[in-house]
Amino acid sequence: MAMTLLRWFMGGAGRCGGRLLGALLLTALLTAGCVSGPALPVPMGEASPTSVSGSRSTASSGSAGTAPSTTNAAGRRDLVTSSDESDTAKRVRIRTELAAAYFSQGQYVTALDEVKRALSVDPNHVTALNLRGLVYANMGEFDLADESFRAALRVRPTDADTLHNYGWFLCQQRRFVTARQQFEAAMAVPQYRDTARTLLAAGICEARAGELQAAQLILQRSFDQDPGNPATVYNLADVLQRRGDLERAFLYSQRLNQSPELVSPETLWLAIRIQHRRKLTSSVEELGASLRARFPKSREAAAYEQGQFDE
């Protein structure tokens, strides 16, 4: 299995291209025992009114999957703008925007109501179906979430946002093989530019499945494409320390700890555990003092005080 994984993820970056509709952060994405960090992989979809009404046109989000172009009076190809939006498409867009806004605020029932209203107008609206899957997943309605993602992919099998979200959902269900297939399909979509984010989700999923060599290679590719993503840096450092590459793991962890905007109890605790394994007592004490001073009430500070370095 490992060699199959490595062949895909070691492939060149030529599969990059495209754009991201927006970002939806699922709450409670990972459970104990998996790789986590200061930020978790962000499923893709409609996050806010600004992302919904961004540069991707409403025509490309609907049921027909039409390209964001039209033909003008002279018979030439033209870009789709708001003036080309039908009343029906506008109603669906507005409902989906509202649903996304409520979802981002954790108001899942209200978000679901708005999604239902959008789908009552256009039952095959891919963005709404994708968002419905995310809402159901957060509500713990996993069978309904699964069916929503499948419904979106029946309408548009190559929708990269849905493939990414469905892969992440499947990873949470520990359906690792199927999750891997969704990530691979998302990466294979032409003009897809958000490979770094999908690689992050896929790398964490492989780590959770115990495939640490594959996870390291995937996360390294994600880092190479987006070195400023703290979630990628954290998870790569964690996988490296789990594989015993402690010096490199510490260097990555310090990229976070040396930044006032990125340091957290989790990043300091990771560095402490790495240095403890390296038997560098003075470094452990220095990092521990920083953890106690910055985040005295954190569970990581409590674990440090109790010497629970292996938990």
Short mmCIF file of C-alpha atoms in Angstrom, two decimals:
data_model
loop_
_atom_site.label_atom_id
_atom_site.label_comp_id
_atom_site.label_asym_id
_atom_site.label_seq_id
_atom_site.Cartn_x
_atom_site.Cartn_y
_atom_site.Cartn_z
CA MET A 1 0.00 0.00 0.00
CA ALA A 2 2.73 2.45 0.94
CA MET A 3 4.40 2.31 -2.47
CA THR A 4 1.09 3.04 -4.19
CA LEU A 5 0.61 6.08 -2.00
CA LEU A 6 4.11 7.35 -2.61
CA ARG A 7 3.84 7.06 -6.39
CA TRP A 8 0.85 9.39 -6.48
CA PHE A 9 2.02 11.96 -3.96
CA MET A 10 5.58 12.09 -5.27
CA GLY A 11 4.16 13.12 -8.64
CA GLY A 12 5.19 16.54 -9.88
CA ALA A 13 3.32 19.72 -9.15
CA GLY A 14 1.95 19.77 -12.68
CA ARG A 15 -1.49 18.98 -11.36
CA CYS A 16 -1.72 22.43 -9.84
CA GLY A 17 -4.12 25.02 -11.21
CA GLY A 18 -7.59 26.46 -10.56
CA ARG A 19 -8.92 28.39 -7.57
CA LEU A 20 -10.66 27.91 -4.25
CA LEU A 21 -14.24 29.01 -3.79
CA GLY A 22 -13.62 29.70 -0.12
CA ALA A 23 -12.85 27.95 3.16
CA LEU A 24 -15.12 26.25 5.66
CA LEU A 25 -13.59 25.19 8.94
CA LEU A 26 -15.27 22.12 10.37
CA THR A 27 -15.41 22.10 14.15
CA ALA A 28 -13.98 19.09 15.94
CA LEU A 29 -12.27 17.83 12.79
CA LEU A 30 -9.87 15.46 14.47
CA THR A 31 -10.20 13.25 17.50
CA ALA A 32 -7.55 12.21 20.01
CA GLY A 33 -4.63 10.27 18.63
CA CYS A 34 -4.44 11.92 15.23
CA VAL A 35 -2.22 14.73 14.07
CA SER A 36 -3.57 18.12 15.01
CA GLY A 37 -2.18 21.57 15.48
CA PRO A 38 -2.83 25.26 15.84
CA ALA A 39 -4.96 25.12 12.72
CA LEU A 40 -6.55 22.14 11.02
CA PRO A 41 -7.00 21.36 7.34
CA VAL A 42 -9.67 23.60 5.99
CA PRO A 43 -12.36 21.96 3.90
CA MET A 44 -13.28 23.85 0.81
CA GLY A 45 -16.60 25.42 -0.05
CA GLU A 46 -18.58 28.58 0.34
CA ALA A 47 -17.39 30.27 3.52
CA SER A 48 -18.87 33.71 3.39
CA PRO A 49 -20.83 36.09 1.19
CA THR A 50 -17.57 37.48 -0.15
CA SER A 51 -16.25 34.08 -1.11
CA VAL A 52 -19.56 32.98 -2.57
CA SER A 53 -19.87 36.00 -4.80
CA GLY A 54 -16.18 36.10 -5.66
CA SER A 55 -14.58 35.67 -9.03
CA ARG A 56 -16.18 32.31 -9.77
CA SER A 57 -19.53 33.05 -11.37
CA THR A 58 -22.84 31.71 -10.20
CA ALA A 59 -23.26 30.03 -13.54
CA SER A 60 -20.37 27.73 -12.80
CA SER A 61 -21.86 26.72 -9.45
CA GLY A 62 -25.23 25.64 -10.68
CA SER A 63 -26.57 22.34 -11.87
CA ALA A 64 -25.49 22.50 -15.48
CA GLY A 65 -21.82 23.08 -14.73
CA THR A 66 -21.59 25.63 -17.55
CA ALA A 67 -18.41 27.56 -18.13
CA PRO A 68 -18.30 31.15 -16.85
CA SER A 69 -18.70 32.61 -20.31
CA THR A 70 -21.43 33.62 -22.72
CA THR A 71 -21.80 34.90 -26.26
CA ASN A 72 -22.41 38.57 -26.94
CA ALA A 73 -24.47 40.14 -29.69
CA ALA A 74 -21.52 39.99 -32.09
CA GLY A 75 -21.23 36.25 -31.56
CA ARG A 76 -18.01 36.54 -29.60
CA ARG A 77 -17.27 34.73 -26.34
CA ASP A 78 -17.70 37.01 -23.32
CA LEU A 79 -17.23 36.71 -19.57
CA VAL A 80 -20.24 36.12 -17.36
CA THR A 81 -20.99 39.03 -15.03
CA SER A 82 -23.80 39.84 -12.60
CA SER A 83 -25.94 41.18 -15.43
CA ASP A 84 -26.10 37.68 -16.92
CA GLU A 85 -27.43 36.15 -13.70
CA SER A 86 -31.03 34.99 -13.94
CA ASP A 87 -33.53 35.69 -11.19
CA THR A 88 -33.56 32.01 -10.29
CA ALA A 89 -29.77 31.81 -10.08
CA LYS A 90 -29.73 34.96 -7.96
CA ARG A 91 -32.22 33.50 -5.47
CA VAL A 92 -30.14 30.35 -5.16
CA ARG A 93 -26.95 32.34 -4.72
CA ILE A 94 -28.42 34.55 -2.01
CA ARG A 95 -29.78 31.56 -0.09
CA THR A 96 -26.45 29.79 -0.35
CA GLU A 97 -24.63 32.89 0.84
CA LEU A 98 -26.92 33.10 3.85
CA ALA A 99 -26.43 29.41 4.57
CA ALA A 100 -22.65 29.82 4.41
CA ALA A 101 -22.77 32.80 6.76
CA TYR A 102 -24.86 30.92 9.31
CA PHE A 103 -22.62 27.87 8.96
CA SER A 104 -19.50 29.92 9.67
CA GLN A 105 -21.15 31.13 12.88
CA GLY A 106 -22.00 27.60 13.99
CA GLN A 107 -25.74 28.09 13.46
CA TYR A 108 -26.16 24.77 11.69
CA VAL A 109 -29.94 24.41 11.87
CA THR A 110 -30.47 27.85 10.38
CA ALA A 111 -27.81 27.15 7.77
CA LEU A 112 -29.58 23.95 6.87
CA ASP A 113 -32.87 25.79 6.45
CA GLU A 114 -31.26 28.21 4.01
CA VAL A 115 -29.61 25.38 2.09
CA LYS A 116 -32.99 23.66 1.80
CA ARG A 117 -34.49 26.85 0.41
CA ALA A 118 -31.72 27.10 -2.16
CA LEU A 119 -32.16 23.48 -3.19
CA SER A 120 -35.92 23.88 -3.46
CA VAL A 121 -35.19 26.31 -6.29
CA ASP A 122 -32.35 24.31 -7.85
CA PRO A 123 -32.12 20.73 -6.50
CA ASN A 124 -28.89 20.15 -8.41
CA HIS A 125 -26.95 23.19 -7.23
CA VAL A 126 -23.51 21.74 -6.52
CA THR A 127 -22.37 24.40 -4.08
CA ALA A 128 -25.53 24.05 -1.99
CA LEU A 129 -25.28 20.26 -1.97
CA ASN A 130 -21.63 20.46 -0.94
CA LEU A 131 -22.48 22.92 1.84
CA ARG A 132 -25.34 20.72 2.99
CA GLY A 133 -22.86 17.88 3.39
CA LEU A 134 -20.67 20.05 5.61
CA VAL A 135 -23.65 21.15 7.69
CA TYR A 136 -24.86 17.59 8.22
CA ALA A 137 -21.34 16.47 9.12
CA ASN A 138 -21.13 19.12 11.82
CA MET A 139 -24.55 18.10 13.11
CA GLY A 140 -23.40 14.50 13.44
CA GLU A 141 -25.77 13.33 10.71
CA PHE A 142 -23.13 11.33 8.91
CA ASP A 143 -25.35 9.28 6.61
CA LEU A 144 -27.07 12.45 5.40
CA ALA A 145 -23.71 14.17 4.97
CA ASP A 146 -22.41 11.27 2.91
CA GLU A 147 -25.45 11.34 0.65
CA SER A 148 -25.18 15.11 0.19
CA PHE A 149 -21.58 14.90 -0.97
CA ARG A 150 -22.48 12.01 -3.27
CA ALA A 151 -25.38 14.00 -4.68
CA ALA A 152 -23.07 16.91 -5.49
CA LEU A 153 -20.63 14.58 -7.21
CA ARG A 154 -23.40 12.92 -9.21
CA VAL A 155 -24.16 16.34 -10.66
CA ARG A 156 -20.53 17.31 -11.17
CA PRO A 157 -18.08 14.41 -10.63
CA THR A 158 -15.04 16.66 -11.05
CA ASP A 159 -16.00 19.39 -8.58
CA ALA A 160 -12.71 19.76 -6.70
CA ASP A 161 -14.23 21.51 -3.67
CA THR A 162 -16.68 18.68 -3.11
CA LEU A 163 -14.04 16.02 -3.71
CA HIS A 164 -11.80 17.70 -1.12
CA ASN A 165 -14.59 18.02 1.45
CA TYR A 166 -15.85 14.50 0.87
CA GLY A 167 -12.33 13.13 1.24
CA TRP A 168 -11.91 14.94 4.54
CA PHE A 169 -15.30 13.74 5.74
CA LEU A 170 -14.39 10.15 4.87
CA CYS A 171 -11.10 10.52 6.71
CA GLN A 172 -13.01 11.48 9.85
CA GLN A 173 -15.02 8.30 9.41
CA ARG A 174 -11.73 6.36 9.16
CA ARG A 175 -12.59 5.30 5.62
CA PHE A 176 -9.05 5.96 4.56
CA VAL A 177 -8.94 4.18 1.21
CA THR A 178 -12.02 5.96 -0.10
CA ALA A 179 -10.83 9.26 1.34
CA ARG A 180 -7.55 8.87 -0.51
CA GLN A 181 -9.44 8.35 -3.76
CA GLN A 182 -11.33 11.61 -3.29
CA PHE A 183 -8.16 13.59 -2.61
CA GLU A 184 -6.50 12.06 -5.64
CA ALA A 185 -9.51 12.92 -7.81
CA ALA A 186 -9.49 16.53 -6.55
CA MET A 187 -5.80 16.84 -7.38
CA ALA A 188 -6.42 15.51 -10.87
CA VAL A 189 -8.96 18.19 -11.75
CA PRO A 190 -7.51 20.45 -14.46
CA GLN A 191 -6.88 24.08 -13.54
CA TYR A 192 -6.89 23.26 -9.82
CA ARG A 193 -4.60 25.63 -7.92
CA ASP A 194 -5.37 24.62 -4.35
CA THR A 195 -3.28 21.49 -4.20
CA ALA A 196 -1.45 22.71 -1.09
CA ARG A 197 -4.63 22.64 0.97
CA THR A 198 -5.72 19.26 -0.36
CA LEU A 199 -2.22 17.90 0.26
CA LEU A 200 -2.47 19.13 3.86
CA ALA A 201 -5.75 17.31 4.40
CA ALA A 202 -4.44 14.19 2.66
CA GLY A 203 -1.22 14.24 4.66
CA ILE A 204 -3.02 14.45 7.98
CA CYS A 205 -5.32 11.67 6.84
CA GLU A 206 -2.35 9.42 6.02
CA ALA A 207 -0.81 10.16 9.41
CA ARG A 208 -4.07 9.25 11.06
CA ALA A 209 -4.07 5.99 9.09
CA GLY A 210 -0.56 5.25 10.37
CA GLU A 211 1.10 5.76 6.97
CA LEU A 212 3.80 8.08 8.30
CA GLN A 213 6.21 7.84 5.36
CA ALA A 214 3.47 8.81 2.92
CA ALA A 215 2.25 11.51 5.32
CA GLN A 216 5.71 13.07 5.48
CA LEU A 217 6.09 13.20 1.70
CA ILE A 218 2.61 14.63 1.23
CA LEU A 219 3.02 17.29 3.91
CA GLN A 220 6.43 18.21 2.53
CA ARG A 221 4.82 18.83 -0.85
CA SER A 222 2.15 20.94 0.81
CA PHE A 223 4.83 22.93 2.62
CA ASP A 224 6.82 23.43 -0.57
CA GLN A 225 3.74 24.95 -2.20
CA ASP A 226 2.56 26.98 0.81
CA PRO A 227 5.33 27.39 3.40
CA GLY A 228 3.35 30.04 5.27
CA ASN A 229 0.53 27.74 6.34
CA PRO A 230 0.99 27.08 10.09
CA ALA A 231 -1.15 23.94 9.98
CA THR A 232 1.18 22.41 7.40
CA VAL A 233 4.28 23.37 9.38
CA TYR A 234 2.87 21.96 12.62
CA ASN A 235 1.69 18.67 11.14
CA LEU A 236 4.93 18.17 9.21
CA ALA A 237 6.92 18.73 12.41
CA ASP A 238 4.72 16.28 14.28
CA VAL A 239 5.09 13.58 11.64
CA LEU A 240 8.84 14.09 11.53
CA GLN A 241 9.12 13.65 15.30
CA ARG A 242 6.93 10.55 15.14
CA ARG A 243 9.32 9.14 12.54
CA GLY A 244 12.35 9.99 14.69
CA ASP A 245 13.74 12.86 12.60
CA LEU A 246 13.94 15.02 15.69
CA GLU A 247 16.35 17.72 14.54
CA ARG A 248 14.27 18.59 11.48
CA ALA A 249 11.07 18.33 13.51
CA PHE A 250 12.38 20.89 15.99
CA LEU A 251 13.44 23.28 13.23
CA TYR A 252 9.94 23.22 11.77
CA SER A 253 8.31 23.67 15.17
CA GLN A 254 10.46 26.71 15.83
CA ARG A 255 9.15 28.38 12.68
CA LEU A 256 5.91 28.67 14.64
CA ASN A 257 7.27 29.29 18.12
CA GLN A 258 9.44 32.17 16.98
CA SER A 259 6.45 34.00 15.55
CA PRO A 260 4.31 35.90 18.11
CA GLU A 261 1.28 35.48 15.84
CA LEU A 262 1.66 31.71 15.48
CA VAL A 263 3.01 30.45 18.81
CA SER A 264 0.45 28.50 20.85
CA PRO A 265 0.32 25.95 23.65
CA GLU A 266 0.28 23.18 21.02
CA THR A 267 3.34 24.44 19.15
CA LEU A 268 5.38 24.93 22.32
CA TRP A 269 4.34 21.55 23.67
CA LEU A 270 5.37 19.86 20.43
CA ALA A 271 8.81 21.49 20.64
CA ILE A 272 9.12 20.51 24.31
CA ARG A 273 8.33 16.87 23.56
CA ILE A 274 10.83 16.85 20.70
CA GLN A 275 13.61 18.26 22.86
CA HIS A 276 12.73 15.88 25.67
CA ARG A 277 13.25 12.97 23.29
CA ARG A 278 16.60 14.50 22.31
CA LYS A 279 17.49 14.71 26.02
CA LEU A 280 18.20 18.45 25.71
CA THR A 281 17.22 19.41 29.24
CA SER A 282 18.10 23.10 29.08
CA SER A 283 16.03 23.56 25.93
CA VAL A 284 13.10 21.75 27.52
CA GLU A 285 13.28 24.01 30.56
CA GLU A 286 13.50 27.15 28.43
CA LEU A 287 10.50 26.15 26.33
CA GLY A 288 8.63 25.03 29.43
CA ALA A 289 9.16 28.40 31.06
CA SER A 290 7.77 30.07 27.96
CA LEU A 291 4.76 27.76 27.99
CA ARG A 292 4.02 28.51 31.65
CA ALA A 293 4.45 32.25 31.16
CA ARG A 294 2.40 32.57 27.98
CA PHE A 295 -0.29 29.95 28.53
CA PRO A 296 -0.35 29.14 32.27
CA LYS A 297 -3.87 27.66 32.26
CA SER A 298 -3.47 25.48 29.19
CA ARG A 299 -3.67 21.72 29.43
CA GLU A 300 -0.20 21.61 27.83
CA ALA A 301 1.20 23.63 30.72
CA ALA A 302 -0.45 21.22 33.14
CA ALA A 303 1.03 18.25 31.29
CA TYR A 304 4.46 19.88 31.41
CA GLU A 305 4.23 20.44 35.16
CA GLN A 306 3.31 16.77 35.60
CA GLY A 307 6.09 15.55 33.29
CA GLN A 308 3.63 13.85 30.93
CA PHE A 309 5.87 14.15 27.90
CA ASP A 310 4.64 10.98 26.23
CA GLU A 311 0.94 11.82 26.32
#
